Short mmCIF file of C-alpha atoms and ligand atoms in Angstrom, two decimals:
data_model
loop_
_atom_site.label_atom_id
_atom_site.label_comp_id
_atom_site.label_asym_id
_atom_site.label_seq_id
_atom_site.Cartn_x
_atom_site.Cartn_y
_atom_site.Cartn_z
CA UNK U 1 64.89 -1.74 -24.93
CA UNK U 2 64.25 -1.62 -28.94
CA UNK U 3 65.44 -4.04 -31.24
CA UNK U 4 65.13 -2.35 -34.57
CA UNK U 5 65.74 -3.42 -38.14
CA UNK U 6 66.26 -1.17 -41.05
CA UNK U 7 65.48 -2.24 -44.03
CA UNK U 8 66.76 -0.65 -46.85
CA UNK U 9 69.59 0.67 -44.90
CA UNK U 10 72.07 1.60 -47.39
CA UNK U 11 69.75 3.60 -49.29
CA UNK U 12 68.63 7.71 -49.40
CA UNK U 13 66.98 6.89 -46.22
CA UNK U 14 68.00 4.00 -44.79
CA UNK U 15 71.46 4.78 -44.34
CA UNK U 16 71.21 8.12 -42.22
CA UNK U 17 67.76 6.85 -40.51
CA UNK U 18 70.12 4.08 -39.13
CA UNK U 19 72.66 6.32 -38.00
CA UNK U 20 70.25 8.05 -35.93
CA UNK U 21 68.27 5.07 -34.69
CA UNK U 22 71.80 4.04 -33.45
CA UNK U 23 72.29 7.05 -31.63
CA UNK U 24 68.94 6.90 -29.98
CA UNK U 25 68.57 3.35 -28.98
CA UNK U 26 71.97 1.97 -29.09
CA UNK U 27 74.61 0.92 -31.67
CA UNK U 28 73.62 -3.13 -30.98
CA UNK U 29 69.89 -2.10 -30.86
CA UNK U 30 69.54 -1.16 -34.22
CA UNK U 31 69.91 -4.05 -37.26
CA UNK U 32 71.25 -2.72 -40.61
CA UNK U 33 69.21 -4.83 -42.89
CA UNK U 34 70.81 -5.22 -46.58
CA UNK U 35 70.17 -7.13 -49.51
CA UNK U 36 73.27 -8.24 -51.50
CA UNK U 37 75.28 -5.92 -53.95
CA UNK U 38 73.89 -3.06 -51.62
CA UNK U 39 76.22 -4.06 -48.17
CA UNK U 40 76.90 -1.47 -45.62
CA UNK U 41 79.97 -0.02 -45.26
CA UNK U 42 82.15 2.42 -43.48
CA UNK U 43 80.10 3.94 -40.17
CA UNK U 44 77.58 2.03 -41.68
CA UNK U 45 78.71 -1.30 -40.85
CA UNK U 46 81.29 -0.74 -38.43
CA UNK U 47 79.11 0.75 -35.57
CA UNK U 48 76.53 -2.00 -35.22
CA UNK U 49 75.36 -5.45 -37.15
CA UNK U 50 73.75 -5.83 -40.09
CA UNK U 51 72.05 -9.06 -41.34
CA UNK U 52 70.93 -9.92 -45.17
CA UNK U 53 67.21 -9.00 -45.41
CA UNK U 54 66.11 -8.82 -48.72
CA UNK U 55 61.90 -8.14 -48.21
CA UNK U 56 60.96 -10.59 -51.25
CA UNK U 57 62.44 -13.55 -49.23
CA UNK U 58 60.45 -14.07 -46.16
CA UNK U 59 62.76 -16.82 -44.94
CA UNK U 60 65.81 -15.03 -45.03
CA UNK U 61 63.55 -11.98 -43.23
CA UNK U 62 62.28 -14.44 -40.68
CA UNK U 63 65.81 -15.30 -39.74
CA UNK U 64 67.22 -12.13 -39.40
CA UNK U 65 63.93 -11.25 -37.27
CA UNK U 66 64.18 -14.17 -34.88
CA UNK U 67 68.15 -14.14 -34.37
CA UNK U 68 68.29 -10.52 -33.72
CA UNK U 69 64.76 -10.79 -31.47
CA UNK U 70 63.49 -7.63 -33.33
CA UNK U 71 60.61 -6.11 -32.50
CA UNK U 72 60.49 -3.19 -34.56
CA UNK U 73 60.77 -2.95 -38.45
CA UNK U 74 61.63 -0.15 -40.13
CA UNK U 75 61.02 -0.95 -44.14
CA UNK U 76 62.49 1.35 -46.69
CA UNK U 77 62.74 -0.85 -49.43
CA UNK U 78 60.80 1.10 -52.50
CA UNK U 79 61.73 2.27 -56.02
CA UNK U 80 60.96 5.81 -56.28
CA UNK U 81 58.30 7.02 -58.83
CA UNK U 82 60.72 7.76 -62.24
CA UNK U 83 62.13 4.21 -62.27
CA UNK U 84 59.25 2.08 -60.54
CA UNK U 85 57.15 4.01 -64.33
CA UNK U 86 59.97 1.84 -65.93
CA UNK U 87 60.15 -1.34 -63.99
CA UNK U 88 55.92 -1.70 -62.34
CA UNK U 89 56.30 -5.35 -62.10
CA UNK U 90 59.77 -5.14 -59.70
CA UNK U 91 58.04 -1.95 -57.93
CA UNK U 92 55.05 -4.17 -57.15
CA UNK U 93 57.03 -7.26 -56.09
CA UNK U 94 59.25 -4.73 -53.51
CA UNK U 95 56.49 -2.32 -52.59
CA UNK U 96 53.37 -4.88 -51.92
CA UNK U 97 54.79 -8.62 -52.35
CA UNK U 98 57.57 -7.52 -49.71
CA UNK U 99 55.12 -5.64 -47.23
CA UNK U 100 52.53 -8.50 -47.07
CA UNK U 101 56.18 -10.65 -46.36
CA UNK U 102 56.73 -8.14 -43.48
CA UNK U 103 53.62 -7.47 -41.89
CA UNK U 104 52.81 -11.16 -41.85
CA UNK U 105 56.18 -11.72 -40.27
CA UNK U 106 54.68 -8.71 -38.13
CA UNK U 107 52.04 -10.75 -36.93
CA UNK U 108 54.47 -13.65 -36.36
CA UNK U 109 56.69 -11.46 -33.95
CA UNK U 110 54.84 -9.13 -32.23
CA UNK U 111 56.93 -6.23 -34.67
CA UNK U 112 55.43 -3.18 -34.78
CA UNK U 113 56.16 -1.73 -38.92
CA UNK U 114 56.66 1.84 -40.24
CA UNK U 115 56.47 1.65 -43.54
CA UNK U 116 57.09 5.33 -45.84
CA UNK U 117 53.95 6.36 -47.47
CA UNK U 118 54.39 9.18 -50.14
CA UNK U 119 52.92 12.95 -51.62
CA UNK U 120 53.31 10.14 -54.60
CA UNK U 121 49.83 8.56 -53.25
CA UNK U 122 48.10 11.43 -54.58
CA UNK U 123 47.17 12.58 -58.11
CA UNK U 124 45.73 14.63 -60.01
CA UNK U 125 42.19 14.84 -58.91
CA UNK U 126 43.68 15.30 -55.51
CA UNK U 127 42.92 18.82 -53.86
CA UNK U 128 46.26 20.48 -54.23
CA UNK U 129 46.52 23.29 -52.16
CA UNK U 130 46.37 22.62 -48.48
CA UNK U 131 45.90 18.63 -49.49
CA UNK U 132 43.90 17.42 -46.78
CA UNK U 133 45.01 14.17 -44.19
CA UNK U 134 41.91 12.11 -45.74
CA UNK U 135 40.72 12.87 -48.90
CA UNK U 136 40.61 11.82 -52.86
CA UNK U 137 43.41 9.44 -53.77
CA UNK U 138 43.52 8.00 -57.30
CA UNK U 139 47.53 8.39 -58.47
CA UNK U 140 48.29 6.84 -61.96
CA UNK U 141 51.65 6.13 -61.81
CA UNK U 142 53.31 2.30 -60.24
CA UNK U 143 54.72 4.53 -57.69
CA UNK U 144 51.49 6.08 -56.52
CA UNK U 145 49.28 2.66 -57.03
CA UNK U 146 51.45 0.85 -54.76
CA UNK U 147 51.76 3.52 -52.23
CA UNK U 148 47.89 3.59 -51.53
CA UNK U 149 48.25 -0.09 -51.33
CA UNK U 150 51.06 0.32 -48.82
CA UNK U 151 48.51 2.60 -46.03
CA UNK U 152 45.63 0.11 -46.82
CA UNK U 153 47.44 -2.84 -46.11
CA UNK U 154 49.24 -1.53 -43.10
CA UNK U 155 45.50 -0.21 -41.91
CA UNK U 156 44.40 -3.22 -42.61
CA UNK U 157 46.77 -5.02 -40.63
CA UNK U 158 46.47 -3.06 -37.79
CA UNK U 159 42.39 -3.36 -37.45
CA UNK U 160 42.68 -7.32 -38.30
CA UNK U 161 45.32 -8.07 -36.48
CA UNK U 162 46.49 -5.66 -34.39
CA UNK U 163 49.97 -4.82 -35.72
CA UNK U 164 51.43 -1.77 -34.51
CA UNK U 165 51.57 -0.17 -38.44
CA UNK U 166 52.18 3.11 -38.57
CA UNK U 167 53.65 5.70 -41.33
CA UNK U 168 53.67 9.67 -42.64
CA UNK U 169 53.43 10.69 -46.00
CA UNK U 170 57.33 12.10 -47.61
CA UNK U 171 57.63 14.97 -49.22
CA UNK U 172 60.81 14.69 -51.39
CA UNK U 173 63.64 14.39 -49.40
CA UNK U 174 67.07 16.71 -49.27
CA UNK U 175 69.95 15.08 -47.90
CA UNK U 176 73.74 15.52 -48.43
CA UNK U 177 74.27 12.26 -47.36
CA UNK U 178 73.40 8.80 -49.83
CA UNK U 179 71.81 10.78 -53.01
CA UNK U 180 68.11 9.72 -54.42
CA UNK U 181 67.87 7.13 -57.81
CA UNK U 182 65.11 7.46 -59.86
CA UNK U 183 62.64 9.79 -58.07
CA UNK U 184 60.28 12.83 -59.19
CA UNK U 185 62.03 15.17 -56.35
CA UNK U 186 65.28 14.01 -57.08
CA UNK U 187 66.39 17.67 -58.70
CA UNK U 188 66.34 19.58 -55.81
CA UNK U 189 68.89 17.41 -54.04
CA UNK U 190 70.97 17.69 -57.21
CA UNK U 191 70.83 21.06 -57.90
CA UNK U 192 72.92 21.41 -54.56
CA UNK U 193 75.60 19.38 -56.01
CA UNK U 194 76.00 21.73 -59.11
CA UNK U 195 75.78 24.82 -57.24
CA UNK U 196 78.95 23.52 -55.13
CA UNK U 197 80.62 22.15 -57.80
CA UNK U 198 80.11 25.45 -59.75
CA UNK U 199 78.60 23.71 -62.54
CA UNK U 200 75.40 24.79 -64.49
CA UNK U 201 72.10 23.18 -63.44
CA UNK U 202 69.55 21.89 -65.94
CA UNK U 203 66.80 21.81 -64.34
CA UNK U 204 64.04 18.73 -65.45
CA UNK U 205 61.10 20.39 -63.65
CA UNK U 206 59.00 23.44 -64.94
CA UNK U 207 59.19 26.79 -63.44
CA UNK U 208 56.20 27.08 -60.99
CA UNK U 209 55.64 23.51 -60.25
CA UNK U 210 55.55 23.60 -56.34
CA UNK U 211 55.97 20.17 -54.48
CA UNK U 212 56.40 19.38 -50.60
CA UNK U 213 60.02 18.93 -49.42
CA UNK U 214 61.79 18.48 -46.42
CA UNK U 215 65.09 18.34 -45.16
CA UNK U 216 66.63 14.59 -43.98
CA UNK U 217 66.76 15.80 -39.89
CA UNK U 218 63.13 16.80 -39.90
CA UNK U 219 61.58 13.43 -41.97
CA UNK U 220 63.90 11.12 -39.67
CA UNK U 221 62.58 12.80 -36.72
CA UNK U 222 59.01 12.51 -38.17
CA UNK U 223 59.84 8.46 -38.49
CA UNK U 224 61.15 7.89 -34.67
CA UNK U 225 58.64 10.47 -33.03
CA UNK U 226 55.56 8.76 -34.82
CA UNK U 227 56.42 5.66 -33.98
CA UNK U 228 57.32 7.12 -30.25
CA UNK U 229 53.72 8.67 -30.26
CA UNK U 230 51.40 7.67 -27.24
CA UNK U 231 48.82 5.21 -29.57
CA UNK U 232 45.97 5.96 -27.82
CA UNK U 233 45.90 9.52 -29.23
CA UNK U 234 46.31 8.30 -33.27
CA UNK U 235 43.11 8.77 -34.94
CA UNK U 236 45.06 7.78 -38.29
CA UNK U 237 48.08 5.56 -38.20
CA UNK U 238 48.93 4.97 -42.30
CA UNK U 239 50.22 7.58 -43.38
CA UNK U 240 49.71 11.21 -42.07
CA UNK U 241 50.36 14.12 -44.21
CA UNK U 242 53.97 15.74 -42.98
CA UNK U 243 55.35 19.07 -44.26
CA UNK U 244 57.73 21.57 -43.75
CA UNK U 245 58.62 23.53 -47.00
CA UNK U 246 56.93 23.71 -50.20
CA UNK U 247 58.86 25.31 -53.26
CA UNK U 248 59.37 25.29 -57.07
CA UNK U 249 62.11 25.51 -59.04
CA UNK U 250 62.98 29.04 -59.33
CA UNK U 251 62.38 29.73 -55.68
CA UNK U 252 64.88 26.97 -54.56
CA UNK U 253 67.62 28.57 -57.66
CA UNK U 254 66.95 31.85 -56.20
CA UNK U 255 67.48 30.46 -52.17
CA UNK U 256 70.98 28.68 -53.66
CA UNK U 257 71.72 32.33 -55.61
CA UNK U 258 72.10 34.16 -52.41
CA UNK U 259 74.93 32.39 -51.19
CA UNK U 260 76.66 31.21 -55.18
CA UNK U 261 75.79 34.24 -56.98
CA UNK U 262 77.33 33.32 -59.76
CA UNK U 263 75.29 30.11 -59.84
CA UNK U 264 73.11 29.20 -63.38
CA UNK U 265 70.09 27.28 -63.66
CA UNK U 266 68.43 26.35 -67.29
CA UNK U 267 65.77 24.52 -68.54
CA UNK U 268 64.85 21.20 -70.29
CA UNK U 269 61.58 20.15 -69.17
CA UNK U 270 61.42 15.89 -68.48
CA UNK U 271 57.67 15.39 -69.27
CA UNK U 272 57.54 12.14 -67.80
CA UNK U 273 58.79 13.83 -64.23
CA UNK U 274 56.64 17.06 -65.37
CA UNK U 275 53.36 14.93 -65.51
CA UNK U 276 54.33 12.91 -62.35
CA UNK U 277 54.85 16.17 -60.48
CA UNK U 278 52.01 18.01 -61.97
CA UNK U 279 49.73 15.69 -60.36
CA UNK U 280 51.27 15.51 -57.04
CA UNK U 281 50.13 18.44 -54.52
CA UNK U 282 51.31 21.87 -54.39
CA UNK U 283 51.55 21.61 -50.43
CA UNK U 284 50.09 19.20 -47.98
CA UNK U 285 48.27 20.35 -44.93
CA UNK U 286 49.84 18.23 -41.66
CA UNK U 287 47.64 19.26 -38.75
CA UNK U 288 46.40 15.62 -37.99
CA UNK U 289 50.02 15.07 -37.35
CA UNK U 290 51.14 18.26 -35.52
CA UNK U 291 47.45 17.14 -33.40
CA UNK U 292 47.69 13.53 -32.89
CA UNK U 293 51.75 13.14 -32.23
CA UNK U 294 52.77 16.45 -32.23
CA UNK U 295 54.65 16.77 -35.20
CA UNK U 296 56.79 20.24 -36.06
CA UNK U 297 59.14 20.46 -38.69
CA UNK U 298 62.87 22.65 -37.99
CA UNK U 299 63.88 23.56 -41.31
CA UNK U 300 62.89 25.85 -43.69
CA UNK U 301 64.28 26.36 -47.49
CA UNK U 302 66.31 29.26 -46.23
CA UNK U 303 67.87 27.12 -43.01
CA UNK U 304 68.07 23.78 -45.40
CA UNK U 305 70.04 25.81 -48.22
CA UNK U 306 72.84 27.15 -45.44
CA UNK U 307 73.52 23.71 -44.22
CA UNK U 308 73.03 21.71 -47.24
CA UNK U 309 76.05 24.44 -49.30
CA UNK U 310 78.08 23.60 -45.87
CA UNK U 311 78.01 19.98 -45.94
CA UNK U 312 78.67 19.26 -49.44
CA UNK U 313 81.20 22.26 -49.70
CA UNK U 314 82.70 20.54 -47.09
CA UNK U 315 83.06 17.41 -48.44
CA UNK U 316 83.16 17.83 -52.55
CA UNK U 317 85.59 20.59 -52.23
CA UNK U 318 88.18 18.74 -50.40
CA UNK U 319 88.98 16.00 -52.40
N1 LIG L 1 60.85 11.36 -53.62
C1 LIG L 1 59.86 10.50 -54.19
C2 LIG L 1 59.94 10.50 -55.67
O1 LIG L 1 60.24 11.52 -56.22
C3 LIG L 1 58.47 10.95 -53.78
O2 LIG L 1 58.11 10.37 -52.58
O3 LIG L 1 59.69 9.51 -56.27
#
């Protein structure tokens, strides 16, 4: 059996990918790893341990590896691309510092290491229509830099030293669970939350800017099933291209419209999220994954928007 830790467990990702982990391998398989001021709670840390691993201190990592007996890292720990542009030295020290911590800990263990690539490891030279699995990748932002450096250090790790790396590229991601902080894709979570709370939505994105989304189910599933997948059929391993919807702003306002008629959407343009967005691609083209682990997204902006009005109606509207 597994012995998983989650890094970055109380955050967008984290907290729901080790919910699910749970439910796959076992509540006391799956390590909820936390650094302070960030602690699990509730489900969280009530339905299986957790242990203090913070990726810039390899010692404390090491611990929690060897006392739990993991064998399997999952590491979330990242700023996302608005506030890493604000803070490049601490997205550097998280991002790269933290994953050469892990993967030589890796080595150490025997772990095998999924760590998130990004559509933010593109830019704007990138193709952006149909983005292909291998191709041009010169981003300018922090974000971008260090998520390049992320699939060529986990490649590298794996032809070195054989460490099981492996990783897909997020879209944004929609959840109605822990929100985003500080990300490019972050307003099409939060337009959700105004269209429930009947609220008008300024919007920080340009009308026709399309970027690759997908809903929380489909990128956790993408997480366990790659790192499921037979390895003798991955021709890649860090990170494959992964998509499911691809949308821009007015398409998603008009999806939410449907079901909240009354629902408003304006405009004030952010053009440090414009410019990151602009040069991220319009819609990435995931055969190598659907070929080499058979990856196939269930959600599409019309299913996403049904269940994502349900869930937070659910719980905004009855407190
Ligand atoms: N959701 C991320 C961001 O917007 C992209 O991977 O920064």
């Amino acid at each position: 059996m597994k012995k998983i830790l989650v890094i970055g467990s109380t955050g967008q990702i984290g907290s729901e990918l080790t919910m699910e982990l749970r439910k796959r391998y076992g509540n006391d398989n799956v390590v909820a790893g936390y650094i302070p001021g960030a602690e699990p709670k509730g489900e969280l840390k009530e339905s299986g341990p957790s242990a203090l691993a913070d990726v810039t201190r390899p010692d404390e990592l090491s611990e929690a590896i060897k006392r739990h007996g993991i064998d399997s890292i999952y590491n979330l720990a990242a700023l996302l691309s608005v506030v890493a542009e604000k803070k490049p030295l601490l997205a550097w020290k998280i991002g790269i510092d933290g994953l050469l911590n892990i993967l030589e800990l890796a080595r150490d263990h025997g772990c095998s290491v999924f760590t998130p690539s990004s559509i933010g490891s593109f830019g704007l030279n990138t193709p952006h229509w149909m983005t292909p699995q291998d191709t041009i990748q010169r981003p300018k932002t922090i974000y971008g830099v260090s998520k390049v450096t992320t699939e060529l250090l986990s490649d590298y790790y794996h032809t070195k030293y054989g460490v099981d790396t492996r990783s897909v590229r997020f879209p944004g991601i929609i959840s109605n669970v822990t929100p985003p902080g500080g990300g490019t894709t972050d307003y099409a979570v939060d337009i959700y939350y105004y269209a429930v709370r009947g609220e008008k939505f300024v919007c920080p994105i340009k009308q026709g800017t399309l970027m690759d989304m997908m809903y929380m189910p489909d990128a956790l599933n993408a997480a366990i099933t790659l790192m499921e997948a037979d390895p003798s059929r991955l021709v890649h391993r860090n990170g494959f291209n992964i998509a499911s919807m691809s949308f821009d702003p007015e398409e998603i306002y008009k999806e939410i419209k449907k079901h909240r008629p009354a629902f408003e959407m304006v405009y004030d343009v952010d053009p440090l999220k414009q410019s990151i967005a602009e040069s991220w691609p319009d819609k990435m083209d995931d055969s190598c994954a659907r070929e080499e682990w058979g990856w196939r997204p269930t959600y599409d902006l019309a299913t996403m928007t049904v269940d994502m009005l349900d869930k937070l109606s659910a719980r905004l509207l009855k407190k």
